[in-house]
Amino acid sequence: MKQQKIMKKHFLHLLFLFLPLTLLSQELNVIPKPVKAEAKGGVFTLSENTKIAYSDRELVNIADFLNDFLKEHYNLQLFEKRTARNGNNLIRFILDTSAEEESYTLDIDRNSVVIRGDRAGLFYGLQTLLQLMPTGRDETVTLPQAAIEDKPRFKYRGAMLDVGRYFFTPYEVKRFLDLMAHYKLNILHWHLTEDAGWRIEIDKYPLLTEIGAWRRGTQLAHPAETFDRLPHGGYYTKEQIREIVSYAGERNITVIPEIDMPGHTLAVLAAYPELSCTGGPFKVLEQWGIQKDVMCAGNEQTYTFIEDVLDELLEMFPSEIIHIGGDEAPKDRWKQCLKCQEKIRMEGLNDEHELQSYFVKRVGSYLQGKGRKMIGWDEIMEGGLAENAMVMSWRGEEGGIEAAKMHHEVVMAPTSFMYLDYYQGTPGEEPTNIGGNLPLEKVYSYEPLSSKIPAESHHYVVGVQGNLWMEFIHSNPKLEYMAFPRLMAVAEIGWSDSKKDFNNFSERLSHNLVWLDRKGINYRIPDVISHTHKEIEGDQFDLVLSPPVEGAKIYYTLNGEDPMQFGKPYTAKVSVKLDNSEPVEVKYIIRTVTGRVSGTRTLSFRKK
Ligand code: ACM
Ligand code: ZN
């Protein structure tokens, strides 16, 4: 009887595990999840006779995108023609200027593929189409017949790259932009200046890049307190910036530059010490942490410098929104500085917080005078928020909630959900990171519309952003490892409706990651899909595992040995015995079809 009950329970367990798989085989594996997506059964087959038709001249590069993809993955090159006419064996892009912003419809039937939308929507319809293509290299290129209607939940779907701590080449930035675009992210917040490096060419202040872009080495805070003697640096020329901005624009991505001020400016002060309170000297930061030396807010030269830099910046960046940082600016120097204290007196300010507010408001109104809008980290609210300023909420959601209530636009990027520099697995099993704990499932669970924001202020929350601070991200493979797949969860939060189903997301992800394998992206292979309950009733249980990437294999040990050396391939459920004292540790690795291997991970089961 008891045995029977256990059997039944396990049967149900298996059913729950595998039922979704069979149901979902009908589902379209698209990330982010479309508003409506219906598979109709049957396929459309591409051949060399299929043509790409586009209704307007401005769509030619969308047609080219598709052709480049087909060439790269299937060695197919299709004829492109500009026409709005219907026909068979066509992939049609039809511009609909009355469509909602970034929206599209995608209809795949036996004879043709039709995508309609505004310019951005057509680009996104194309991204959806690409995700529906077969992942195998030598297959016939078929697409599932489907009807999709789609549009974004939020207009701001961002990722932040901190290229100040470590410089990333234009090629690497573009590669990142490609991935962002593929998942319908539309904002690159480009953190271009830091204590540890200034990364953008400014003609009027050549020392910013001659001095400020380079450091002699890097003090690695842990694990071993070692000094990396490799000098580090680099910057983007104006030409490179323009090229990246335009590359992003072709992919419907706006680049918002950040010039962080008044804090995080040691690289500026190393080049121009007269902009500090003390006069220096300074050197470009070689270790991580918040610096007491910030720009002097009492010196008019500081404002002249900022306005000059912004003038050149605005020529390079068409974005309406400009990020002025504002985070982590200690007031120590200002308290001691005669100029800063004089400014406080002259402006009738109460304290150094109001001085920061004065500083931020002054920069904000300069930008407003140039037709731009300022965004800053939530510290810009301290001492009074500038008119029209947007707030990026990072120290939790409180800043964002307050700002939305005050009718300011808000981007939600709280550390606890959106800091993709945080650990995503057990620290001992992961490369060294800054700290924190932010597994994929937690990122995915984020809801930007806090219940503390009254409904009538919801629309002030314009979106979300995943942040990649680079203190411990020194290379492009590490960047890809930290960003993916978590950024795909951010993309889904930004695009799809608020209904969340992590299992469903994981299924779509497992298919999508095969694409990232093919592209050679060093994403973190997610944890194995397994029992959610780790406390087991009875002396025995059936270990049920399924791979987090389609087609991948799992190798495991139950005796603590290294699965890379001794792992058995997991092919079917395994009966595992438990005793009272010790938990059973399942150590495993995952190997994808292209041969990529995860790090060793551990699942621990114990008797209840
Ligand atoms: C920040 O993380 N300092 C905005
Ligand atoms: Zn000062």
Coordinates of C-alpha atoms and ligand atoms in Angstrom, one line a residue:
M1 CA 0.0 0.0 0.0
K2 CA 2.7 2.4 1.0
Q3 CA 4.8 1.3 -1.9
Q4 CA 1.9 2.0 -4.2
K5 CA 1.4 5.4 -2.8
I6 CA 5.0 6.3 -3.4
M7 CA 4.8 4.9 -6.9
K8 CA 1.8 7.0 -7.6
K9 CA 3.5 10.0 -6.3
H10 CA 6.5 9.4 -8.4
F11 CA 4.4 8.8 -11.4
L12 CA 2.7 12.1 -10.9
H13 CA 6.1 13.7 -10.4
L14 CA 7.3 12.4 -13.8
L15 CA 4.1 13.4 -15.4
F16 CA 4.6 17.0 -14.2
L17 CA 8.1 17.0 -15.4
F18 CA 7.4 15.6 -18.8
L19 CA 3.9 16.8 -19.5
P20 CA 5.0 20.4 -20.2
L21 CA 7.6 19.1 -22.6
T22 CA 5.0 17.4 -24.8
L23 CA 2.5 20.3 -24.5
L24 CA 5.2 22.8 -25.3
S25 CA 6.4 21.0 -28.4
Q26 CA 3.4 22.9 -29.9
E27 CA 4.6 26.1 -28.4
L28 CA 6.8 28.6 -30.2
N29 CA 10.1 28.9 -28.5
V30 CA 10.4 32.7 -28.6
I31 CA 12.1 34.9 -26.0
P32 CA 10.7 37.3 -24.9
K33 CA 7.3 35.6 -25.0
P34 CA 5.0 37.2 -27.5
V35 CA 1.6 38.7 -26.5
K36 CA -0.2 36.1 -28.7
A37 CA 1.5 33.2 -30.5
E38 CA -0.4 30.4 -32.0
A39 CA 1.2 27.5 -33.8
K40 CA -1.2 26.3 -36.5
G41 CA 0.5 23.0 -37.5
G42 CA 2.3 22.4 -40.7
V43 CA 5.3 24.4 -42.0
F44 CA 6.5 26.9 -44.5
T45 CA 9.6 25.6 -46.4
L46 CA 12.3 28.0 -47.6
S47 CA 14.2 27.2 -50.7
E48 CA 16.5 29.1 -53.0
N49 CA 13.4 30.1 -54.9
T50 CA 11.9 31.9 -51.9
K51 CA 12.0 35.7 -52.3
I52 CA 12.2 38.4 -49.7
A53 CA 9.8 41.3 -50.5
Y54 CA 9.8 44.6 -48.7
S55 CA 7.3 47.4 -49.2
D56 CA 9.5 50.5 -48.7
R57 CA 13.0 51.5 -49.5
E58 CA 13.9 52.0 -45.8
L59 CA 13.3 48.3 -45.2
V60 CA 16.2 47.1 -47.4
N61 CA 18.5 46.6 -44.4
I62 CA 15.9 44.4 -42.7
A63 CA 15.8 42.3 -45.8
D64 CA 19.6 42.2 -45.8
F65 CA 19.6 41.1 -42.1
L66 CA 17.5 38.1 -43.0
N67 CA 19.6 37.3 -46.0
D68 CA 22.9 37.6 -44.0
F69 CA 21.4 35.2 -41.4
L70 CA 20.3 32.7 -44.0
K71 CA 23.7 32.8 -45.7
E72 CA 25.6 32.3 -42.4
H73 CA 23.5 29.5 -41.1
Y74 CA 22.1 27.6 -44.1
N75 CA 24.2 28.9 -47.0
L76 CA 21.0 30.3 -48.6
Q77 CA 21.0 33.6 -50.5
L78 CA 17.6 34.8 -51.5
F79 CA 16.5 37.3 -54.1
E80 CA 15.3 40.6 -52.6
K81 CA 12.8 42.8 -54.2
R82 CA 10.9 46.0 -53.4
T83 CA 7.2 45.4 -53.8
A84 CA 4.1 45.5 -51.7
R85 CA 2.4 42.8 -53.9
N86 CA 1.2 39.5 -52.6
G87 CA 2.5 36.2 -54.0
N88 CA 3.6 32.7 -53.2
N89 CA 6.9 31.6 -51.7
L90 CA 7.5 35.1 -50.4
I91 CA 8.8 36.5 -47.1
R92 CA 7.1 39.9 -47.0
F93 CA 7.9 42.9 -44.8
I94 CA 5.1 45.4 -44.9
L95 CA 5.6 48.8 -43.3
D96 CA 2.5 50.0 -41.4
T97 CA 3.2 53.5 -40.2
S98 CA -0.1 53.5 -38.2
A99 CA 1.0 50.4 -36.1
E100 CA 1.8 50.9 -32.5
E101 CA 5.4 51.7 -31.7
E102 CA 7.6 48.6 -31.9
S103 CA 4.6 46.3 -32.6
Y104 CA 4.3 43.7 -35.3
T105 CA 2.3 40.8 -36.5
L106 CA 3.9 37.7 -38.0
D107 CA 1.8 35.2 -40.1
I108 CA 3.4 32.1 -41.4
D109 CA 1.3 29.9 -43.6
R110 CA 2.0 27.3 -46.2
N111 CA 2.8 29.7 -49.0
S112 CA 4.2 32.8 -47.4
V113 CA 5.5 34.7 -44.4
V114 CA 4.1 38.1 -43.8
I115 CA 5.4 40.5 -41.2
R116 CA 3.7 43.9 -40.6
G117 CA 4.6 46.6 -38.3
D118 CA 6.3 50.0 -37.9
R119 CA 10.1 50.1 -38.7
A120 CA 11.1 48.8 -35.2
G121 CA 8.2 46.3 -35.2
L122 CA 9.4 44.8 -38.5
F123 CA 12.9 44.4 -37.0
Y124 CA 11.4 42.6 -34.0
G125 CA 9.2 40.5 -36.2
L126 CA 12.3 39.5 -38.0
Q127 CA 14.0 38.5 -34.7
T128 CA 11.0 36.4 -33.8
L129 CA 11.2 34.7 -37.2
L130 CA 14.9 34.0 -36.8
Q131 CA 14.2 32.3 -33.4
L132 CA 11.7 30.0 -35.2
M133 CA 14.3 28.8 -37.7
P134 CA 15.7 25.2 -37.3
T135 CA 18.8 25.1 -35.0
G136 CA 20.4 22.2 -37.0
R137 CA 22.9 23.2 -39.7
D138 CA 21.9 20.8 -42.4
E139 CA 18.2 20.6 -42.0
T140 CA 15.7 21.8 -44.6
V141 CA 14.8 25.3 -43.6
T142 CA 11.3 25.1 -42.4
L143 CA 9.2 27.5 -40.2
P144 CA 6.2 26.4 -38.2
Q145 CA 2.9 27.9 -39.5
A146 CA 1.9 30.4 -36.9
A147 CA 0.0 33.6 -36.1
I148 CA 1.8 36.0 -33.8
E149 CA 0.7 39.4 -32.5
D150 CA 3.2 41.2 -30.4
K151 CA 4.2 44.5 -28.8
P152 CA 6.3 45.5 -25.8
R153 CA 5.0 46.0 -22.3
F154 CA 7.6 48.7 -21.5
K155 CA 9.2 51.3 -23.8
Y156 CA 12.6 51.1 -21.9
R157 CA 14.3 47.7 -22.0
G158 CA 17.9 48.3 -21.1
A159 CA 21.3 46.8 -20.4
M160 CA 24.1 48.8 -18.9
L161 CA 27.8 48.2 -19.7
D162 CA 30.4 49.6 -17.4
V163 CA 33.4 50.0 -19.8
G164 CA 35.1 52.2 -17.3
R165 CA 36.4 49.4 -15.0
Y166 CA 37.4 47.3 -18.0
F167 CA 37.5 48.5 -21.6
F168 CA 35.6 46.5 -24.2
T169 CA 36.5 46.9 -27.9
P170 CA 34.1 48.3 -30.4
Y171 CA 33.8 44.8 -31.9
E172 CA 32.8 43.4 -28.5
V173 CA 30.3 46.1 -27.9
K174 CA 28.7 45.4 -31.3
R175 CA 28.6 41.7 -30.5
F176 CA 26.7 42.6 -27.3
L177 CA 24.4 44.9 -29.2
D178 CA 23.5 42.0 -31.6
L179 CA 22.5 39.9 -28.7
M180 CA 20.5 42.7 -27.1
A181 CA 18.6 43.3 -30.3
H182 CA 17.9 39.6 -30.8
Y183 CA 16.0 39.7 -27.5
K184 CA 14.3 43.0 -28.2
L185 CA 16.2 45.1 -25.7
N186 CA 16.2 48.7 -27.0
I187 CA 18.5 50.7 -24.7
L188 CA 22.2 50.4 -24.2
H189 CA 23.2 52.4 -21.1
W190 CA 26.9 53.0 -21.8
H191 CA 28.7 53.8 -18.6
L192 CA 31.7 55.5 -20.2
T193 CA 33.5 57.1 -17.3
E194 CA 34.8 55.8 -14.0
D195 CA 37.4 56.4 -11.3
A196 CA 39.3 53.6 -13.1
G197 CA 39.1 54.9 -16.6
W198 CA 37.7 57.6 -18.9
R199 CA 36.7 56.0 -22.2
I200 CA 35.5 58.7 -24.6
E201 CA 37.5 61.1 -26.8
I202 CA 36.8 64.8 -26.0
D203 CA 38.7 67.2 -28.3
K204 CA 38.7 70.1 -25.8
Y205 CA 40.2 68.0 -23.0
P206 CA 42.8 65.7 -24.6
L207 CA 44.3 64.7 -21.2
L208 CA 41.0 62.9 -20.4
T209 CA 42.1 60.1 -22.7
E210 CA 45.9 60.7 -22.7
I211 CA 46.0 60.3 -18.9
G212 CA 42.5 59.3 -17.7
A213 CA 42.1 56.3 -20.0
W214 CA 45.0 54.3 -18.5
R215 CA 45.9 52.7 -15.3
R216 CA 49.2 51.0 -14.3
G217 CA 47.5 47.9 -13.0
T218 CA 44.6 46.6 -11.0
Q219 CA 44.4 45.7 -7.4
L220 CA 42.3 42.5 -7.3
A221 CA 40.4 42.8 -4.0
H222 CA 40.0 39.0 -3.6
P223 CA 40.7 36.1 -3.4
A224 CA 44.4 36.8 -2.9
E225 CA 44.9 40.6 -2.6
T226 CA 47.1 40.4 -5.6
F227 CA 48.1 43.3 -7.8
D228 CA 47.6 42.6 -11.5
R229 CA 50.7 44.4 -13.0
L230 CA 49.2 44.4 -16.5
P231 CA 48.5 48.1 -17.4
H232 CA 44.9 48.5 -18.5
G233 CA 43.2 51.1 -20.6
G234 CA 41.6 52.2 -23.9
Y235 CA 39.0 54.6 -25.2
Y236 CA 36.6 55.1 -28.0
T237 CA 37.4 57.7 -30.7
K238 CA 34.6 59.9 -31.8
E239 CA 34.5 58.0 -35.0
Q240 CA 34.1 54.7 -33.2
I241 CA 31.4 56.1 -31.0
R242 CA 29.4 57.3 -34.0
E243 CA 29.8 54.0 -35.7
I244 CA 28.6 52.1 -32.6
V245 CA 25.6 54.5 -32.1
S246 CA 24.6 54.0 -35.7
Y247 CA 25.1 50.2 -35.5
A248 CA 22.8 50.2 -32.5
G249 CA 20.3 52.4 -34.3
E250 CA 20.0 50.0 -37.1
R251 CA 19.0 47.4 -34.5
N252 CA 16.4 49.7 -32.8
I253 CA 18.8 50.4 -29.9
T254 CA 19.2 53.8 -28.4
V255 CA 22.6 54.4 -26.8
I256 CA 22.3 56.5 -23.6
P257 CA 25.8 57.6 -22.6
E258 CA 26.7 58.1 -19.0
I259 CA 29.2 60.7 -17.8
D260 CA 29.3 60.0 -14.1
M261 CA 29.5 63.1 -11.9
P262 CA 30.4 64.5 -9.4
G263 CA 31.7 61.1 -8.0
H264 CA 33.4 58.3 -9.8
T265 CA 35.6 61.0 -11.4
L266 CA 39.1 60.1 -10.3
A267 CA 40.2 59.6 -13.9
V268 CA 39.1 63.2 -14.6
L269 CA 40.9 64.5 -11.6
A270 CA 44.1 62.7 -12.5
A271 CA 44.0 64.5 -15.8
Y272 CA 42.7 67.9 -14.5
P273 CA 43.4 68.1 -10.8
E274 CA 42.2 71.7 -10.7
L275 CA 38.6 70.4 -10.9
S276 CA 39.0 68.8 -7.4
C277 CA 38.5 70.3 -4.0
T278 CA 42.1 69.7 -2.9
G279 CA 44.2 70.1 -6.0
G280 CA 45.5 66.6 -6.0
P281 CA 47.7 65.0 -7.3
F282 CA 45.6 62.0 -8.3
K283 CA 46.1 58.8 -10.2
V284 CA 43.6 56.8 -12.2
L285 CA 42.1 54.3 -9.7
E286 CA 43.8 50.9 -9.5
Q287 CA 41.5 49.3 -7.0
W288 CA 37.7 49.1 -6.5
G289 CA 35.7 51.1 -4.1
I290 CA 34.0 54.5 -3.5
Q291 CA 36.4 57.4 -3.7
K292 CA 36.3 60.5 -1.4
D293 CA 37.8 62.7 -4.1
V294 CA 35.0 64.0 -6.3
M295 CA 34.6 67.0 -8.5
C296 CA 34.5 70.4 -6.7
A297 CA 31.0 71.7 -6.8
G298 CA 32.1 75.1 -5.7
N299 CA 34.4 75.8 -8.6
E300 CA 32.9 77.4 -11.7
Q301 CA 35.6 75.7 -13.8
T302 CA 33.9 72.4 -13.0
Y303 CA 30.7 73.6 -14.6
T304 CA 32.5 74.9 -17.6
F305 CA 34.3 71.6 -18.0
I306 CA 31.0 69.6 -17.7
E307 CA 29.2 71.9 -20.3
D308 CA 32.1 71.6 -22.7
V309 CA 32.2 67.8 -22.4
L310 CA 28.4 67.6 -22.8
D311 CA 28.5 69.8 -25.9
E312 CA 30.8 67.3 -27.6
L313 CA 28.9 64.3 -26.1
L314 CA 25.6 65.6 -27.6
E315 CA 27.1 65.8 -31.0
M316 CA 27.9 62.1 -30.8
F317 CA 24.7 60.8 -29.2
P318 CA 21.3 61.6 -30.6
S319 CA 19.6 60.0 -27.6
E320 CA 17.1 62.4 -25.9
I321 CA 18.0 60.9 -22.5
I322 CA 21.5 61.5 -21.2
H323 CA 22.8 59.9 -18.0
I324 CA 24.7 62.0 -15.6
G325 CA 25.4 59.4 -12.9
G326 CA 25.2 61.1 -9.5
D327 CA 25.8 57.9 -7.5
E328 CA 28.2 57.4 -4.6
A329 CA 29.6 60.9 -4.2
P330 CA 30.8 61.2 -0.6
K331 CA 30.6 64.7 0.8
D332 CA 33.9 64.6 2.8
R333 CA 35.8 66.9 0.5
W334 CA 33.0 69.4 0.0
K335 CA 32.7 69.7 3.8
Q336 CA 36.3 70.8 4.0
C337 CA 36.5 72.9 0.8
L338 CA 36.3 76.7 1.0
K339 CA 34.9 77.0 -2.5
C340 CA 32.2 74.4 -1.9
Q341 CA 31.2 76.1 1.4
E342 CA 31.2 79.5 -0.3
K343 CA 28.8 78.1 -3.0
I344 CA 26.6 76.7 -0.3
R345 CA 26.4 80.2 1.3
M346 CA 26.0 82.1 -2.0
E347 CA 23.1 79.8 -3.2
G348 CA 21.4 79.7 0.2
L349 CA 21.8 76.0 0.5
N350 CA 21.4 74.1 3.8
D351 CA 24.1 71.4 3.4
E352 CA 26.3 69.4 1.1
H353 CA 23.3 67.3 0.0
E354 CA 21.6 70.4 -1.3
L355 CA 24.9 71.3 -3.0
Q356 CA 24.7 68.0 -4.8
S357 CA 21.1 68.8 -5.7
Y358 CA 22.2 72.2 -7.0
F359 CA 25.0 70.6 -9.0
V360 CA 22.6 68.0 -10.6
K361 CA 19.9 70.6 -11.3
R362 CA 22.4 72.9 -13.0
V363 CA 23.6 70.1 -15.2
G364 CA 20.0 69.0 -15.9
S365 CA 18.9 72.5 -16.9
Y366 CA 21.9 72.8 -19.2
L367 CA 20.8 69.5 -20.9
Q368 CA 17.2 70.7 -21.0
G369 CA 18.3 73.8 -22.8
K370 CA 19.8 71.6 -25.4
G371 CA 16.6 69.7 -25.8
R372 CA 17.7 66.7 -23.9
K373 CA 16.4 65.0 -20.7
M374 CA 18.6 64.0 -17.7
I375 CA 18.5 60.6 -16.0
G376 CA 20.5 59.8 -12.9
W377 CA 21.0 57.2 -10.2
D378 CA 18.5 57.5 -7.3
E379 CA 21.0 59.6 -5.3
I380 CA 20.0 62.6 -7.5
M381 CA 16.8 62.7 -5.4
E382 CA 18.7 63.7 -2.3
G383 CA 18.4 67.4 -1.5
G384 CA 15.6 67.7 -4.0
L385 CA 14.9 66.2 -7.4
A386 CA 15.5 68.3 -10.6
E387 CA 12.5 69.2 -12.7
N388 CA 11.9 66.6 -15.4
A389 CA 14.7 64.4 -14.3
M390 CA 14.3 60.7 -14.8
V391 CA 15.4 58.4 -12.0
M392 CA 17.2 55.1 -12.2
S393 CA 16.4 53.2 -9.0
W394 CA 19.2 50.9 -8.0
R395 CA 19.5 51.0 -4.1
G396 CA 16.3 49.0 -4.0
E397 CA 13.0 50.2 -5.5
E398 CA 12.3 53.0 -2.9
G399 CA 13.8 55.8 -5.0
G400 CA 11.8 54.6 -8.0
I401 CA 8.6 54.4 -6.1
E402 CA 9.0 57.9 -4.6
A403 CA 9.9 59.3 -8.0
A404 CA 7.0 57.7 -9.7
K405 CA 4.7 59.1 -7.0
M406 CA 6.2 62.5 -7.8
H407 CA 5.4 62.0 -11.5
H408 CA 9.0 61.5 -12.6
E409 CA 9.8 58.8 -15.1
V410 CA 11.6 55.8 -13.6
V411 CA 13.7 52.9 -14.7
M412 CA 13.8 50.1 -12.3
A413 CA 17.3 48.5 -11.8
P414 CA 17.4 47.4 -8.1
T415 CA 20.5 45.5 -7.1
S416 CA 18.5 42.6 -5.7
F417 CA 17.1 41.7 -9.1
M418 CA 18.9 43.5 -11.8
Y419 CA 22.6 43.5 -10.9
L420 CA 23.9 40.9 -13.4
D421 CA 27.4 41.3 -11.9
Y422 CA 26.2 39.4 -8.9
Y423 CA 26.7 35.6 -8.4
Q424 CA 24.3 33.4 -10.3
G425 CA 25.2 30.1 -8.6
T426 CA 27.0 28.8 -5.5
P427 CA 30.1 31.0 -5.1
G428 CA 32.6 28.1 -4.8
E429 CA 31.3 26.8 -8.1
E430 CA 31.4 30.1 -9.9
P431 CA 34.2 32.4 -11.2
T432 CA 35.0 35.2 -8.7
N433 CA 32.3 37.9 -8.7
I434 CA 31.6 41.0 -6.7
G435 CA 29.2 39.2 -4.4
G436 CA 25.4 39.1 -4.1
N437 CA 23.2 36.2 -5.0
L438 CA 21.1 36.5 -8.1
P439 CA 20.2 33.2 -9.8
L440 CA 18.3 33.3 -13.1
E441 CA 15.0 32.4 -11.5
K442 CA 15.2 35.4 -9.2
V443 CA 15.9 37.7 -12.0
Y444 CA 13.0 36.3 -13.9
S445 CA 10.7 36.8 -10.9
Y446 CA 11.1 40.5 -10.9
E447 CA 8.0 42.7 -11.3
P448 CA 8.9 46.4 -12.0
L449 CA 5.5 47.7 -11.1
S450 CA 5.7 47.6 -7.3
S451 CA 2.5 47.4 -5.4
K452 CA 3.6 50.5 -3.6
I453 CA 3.2 52.6 -6.7
P454 CA -0.4 53.8 -7.0
A455 CA -2.1 52.6 -10.2
E456 CA -2.4 56.2 -11.6
S457 CA 1.4 56.5 -11.4
H458 CA 2.3 53.1 -13.0
H459 CA 2.9 54.7 -16.4
Y460 CA 5.9 56.6 -14.9
V461 CA 7.7 53.4 -14.6
V462 CA 9.0 53.3 -18.2
G463 CA 11.0 50.0 -17.9
V464 CA 13.8 47.9 -16.5
Q465 CA 17.5 47.5 -16.9
G466 CA 20.1 44.8 -16.2
N467 CA 23.4 46.2 -15.0
L468 CA 26.8 44.8 -15.8
W469 CA 29.4 46.4 -13.6
M470 CA 32.8 45.2 -14.6
E471 CA 35.0 45.1 -11.5
F472 CA 35.2 41.3 -11.9
I473 CA 34.3 41.2 -15.6
H474 CA 37.6 41.6 -17.3
S475 CA 37.0 39.9 -20.6
N476 CA 34.3 39.4 -23.2
P477 CA 33.8 35.7 -22.5
K478 CA 33.2 36.6 -18.8
L479 CA 30.8 39.3 -19.9
E480 CA 28.8 36.8 -21.9
Y481 CA 28.9 34.4 -19.0
M482 CA 27.5 37.0 -16.6
A483 CA 24.9 38.5 -19.0
F484 CA 23.4 35.4 -20.5
P485 CA 21.0 33.9 -20.0
R486 CA 20.0 36.4 -17.2
L487 CA 19.6 39.3 -19.7
M488 CA 17.1 37.2 -21.6
A489 CA 15.0 37.2 -18.4
V490 CA 15.4 40.9 -18.2
A491 CA 14.3 41.1 -21.8
E492 CA 11.2 39.1 -21.0
I493 CA 10.3 41.3 -18.0
G494 CA 10.6 44.4 -20.2
W495 CA 8.7 43.0 -23.2
S496 CA 6.1 40.4 -22.1
D497 CA 3.1 40.8 -19.8
S498 CA 3.4 40.3 -16.1
K499 CA 2.3 36.7 -16.0
K500 CA 5.3 34.6 -15.1
D501 CA 6.0 30.9 -15.5
F502 CA 9.6 30.0 -14.9
N503 CA 9.2 26.5 -16.1
N504 CA 7.7 27.7 -19.3
F505 CA 10.5 30.3 -19.7
S506 CA 13.1 27.5 -19.0
E507 CA 11.6 25.4 -21.8
R508 CA 11.8 28.2 -24.3
L509 CA 15.3 29.1 -23.0
S510 CA 16.5 25.5 -23.4
H511 CA 15.7 25.8 -27.1
N512 CA 17.0 29.3 -27.5
L513 CA 20.4 28.5 -25.9
V514 CA 21.1 26.1 -28.8
W515 CA 21.3 29.3 -30.9
L516 CA 23.7 30.9 -28.5
D517 CA 25.8 27.7 -28.7
R518 CA 25.8 28.0 -32.5
K519 CA 26.9 31.6 -32.3
G520 CA 29.7 30.7 -29.9
I521 CA 28.4 32.8 -27.0
N522 CA 29.9 31.9 -23.7
Y523 CA 26.6 31.9 -21.8
R524 CA 26.3 30.3 -18.4
I525 CA 24.7 26.9 -18.9
P526 CA 21.8 27.0 -16.5
D527 CA 21.4 24.5 -13.6
V528 CA 19.9 21.2 -14.4
I529 CA 16.1 21.0 -14.2
S530 CA 15.3 18.8 -11.2
H531 CA 13.2 18.3 -8.1
T532 CA 12.3 21.5 -6.4
H533 CA 12.0 19.6 -3.0
K534 CA 15.4 18.6 -1.6
E535 CA 14.0 17.1 1.6
I536 CA 12.8 13.6 0.9
E537 CA 10.4 11.4 2.8
G538 CA 11.5 7.8 3.1
D539 CA 14.8 6.1 2.5
Q540 CA 15.0 6.2 -1.2
F541 CA 13.9 8.5 -4.1
D542 CA 14.1 8.6 -7.8
L543 CA 16.5 11.2 -9.1
V544 CA 14.9 12.9 -12.1
L545 CA 17.1 15.3 -14.0
S546 CA 16.6 17.0 -17.3
P547 CA 19.0 19.2 -19.3
P548 CA 18.6 23.0 -19.3
V549 CA 19.8 23.1 -22.9
E550 CA 18.1 21.2 -25.7
G551 CA 20.1 18.1 -26.7
A552 CA 22.6 18.5 -23.8
K553 CA 23.9 15.6 -21.8
I554 CA 24.2 15.4 -18.0
Y555 CA 27.1 13.5 -16.3
Y556 CA 26.8 12.9 -12.6
T557 CA 28.4 11.2 -9.6
L558 CA 26.7 10.3 -6.3
N559 CA 29.9 9.7 -4.3
G560 CA 31.4 13.1 -4.3
E561 CA 33.8 12.5 -7.1
D562 CA 34.5 15.0 -9.9
P563 CA 31.8 14.5 -12.5
M564 CA 34.2 15.9 -15.2
Q565 CA 36.4 12.8 -14.7
F566 CA 34.1 10.2 -13.3
G567 CA 30.6 11.3 -14.3
K568 CA 28.2 8.7 -15.6
P569 CA 25.9 9.9 -18.4
Y570 CA 22.4 10.4 -17.0
T571 CA 19.9 8.5 -19.2
A572 CA 17.0 7.6 -17.0
K573 CA 15.8 8.2 -13.5
V574 CA 18.2 6.8 -10.9
S575 CA 17.2 5.3 -7.6
V576 CA 19.1 7.0 -4.7
K577 CA 19.3 5.7 -1.2
L578 CA 19.3 8.1 1.8
D579 CA 20.4 7.5 5.3
N580 CA 19.7 9.6 8.3
S581 CA 23.0 11.2 8.8
E582 CA 24.5 12.5 5.6
P583 CA 22.9 14.4 2.7
V584 CA 23.4 12.9 -0.7
E585 CA 25.4 15.2 -3.0
V586 CA 24.7 14.9 -6.7
K587 CA 27.6 16.5 -8.5
Y588 CA 27.1 17.0 -12.2
I589 CA 28.2 18.8 -15.3
I590 CA 26.3 19.5 -18.5
R591 CA 27.7 19.1 -22.0
T592 CA 25.9 20.8 -24.8
V593 CA 25.8 19.4 -28.4
T594 CA 28.6 21.7 -29.5
G595 CA 30.8 20.4 -26.7
R596 CA 30.5 23.3 -24.3
V597 CA 30.7 22.1 -20.7
S598 CA 29.3 23.7 -17.6
G599 CA 31.2 24.0 -14.3
T600 CA 30.7 21.4 -11.7
R601 CA 27.4 21.9 -9.8
T602 CA 26.0 20.2 -6.7
L603 CA 22.5 19.2 -5.7
S604 CA 22.1 18.2 -2.1
F605 CA 19.3 15.9 -1.0
R606 CA 18.5 14.9 2.6
K607 CA 16.1 12.8 4.5
K608 CA 13.2 14.7 6.0
Ligands
ACM1 C1 25.7 52.0 -8.8 O1 25.6 50.8 -8.7 N1 26.8 52.6 -8.2 C2 24.8 52.8 -9.4
ZN2 ZN 35.1 71.9 -3.5

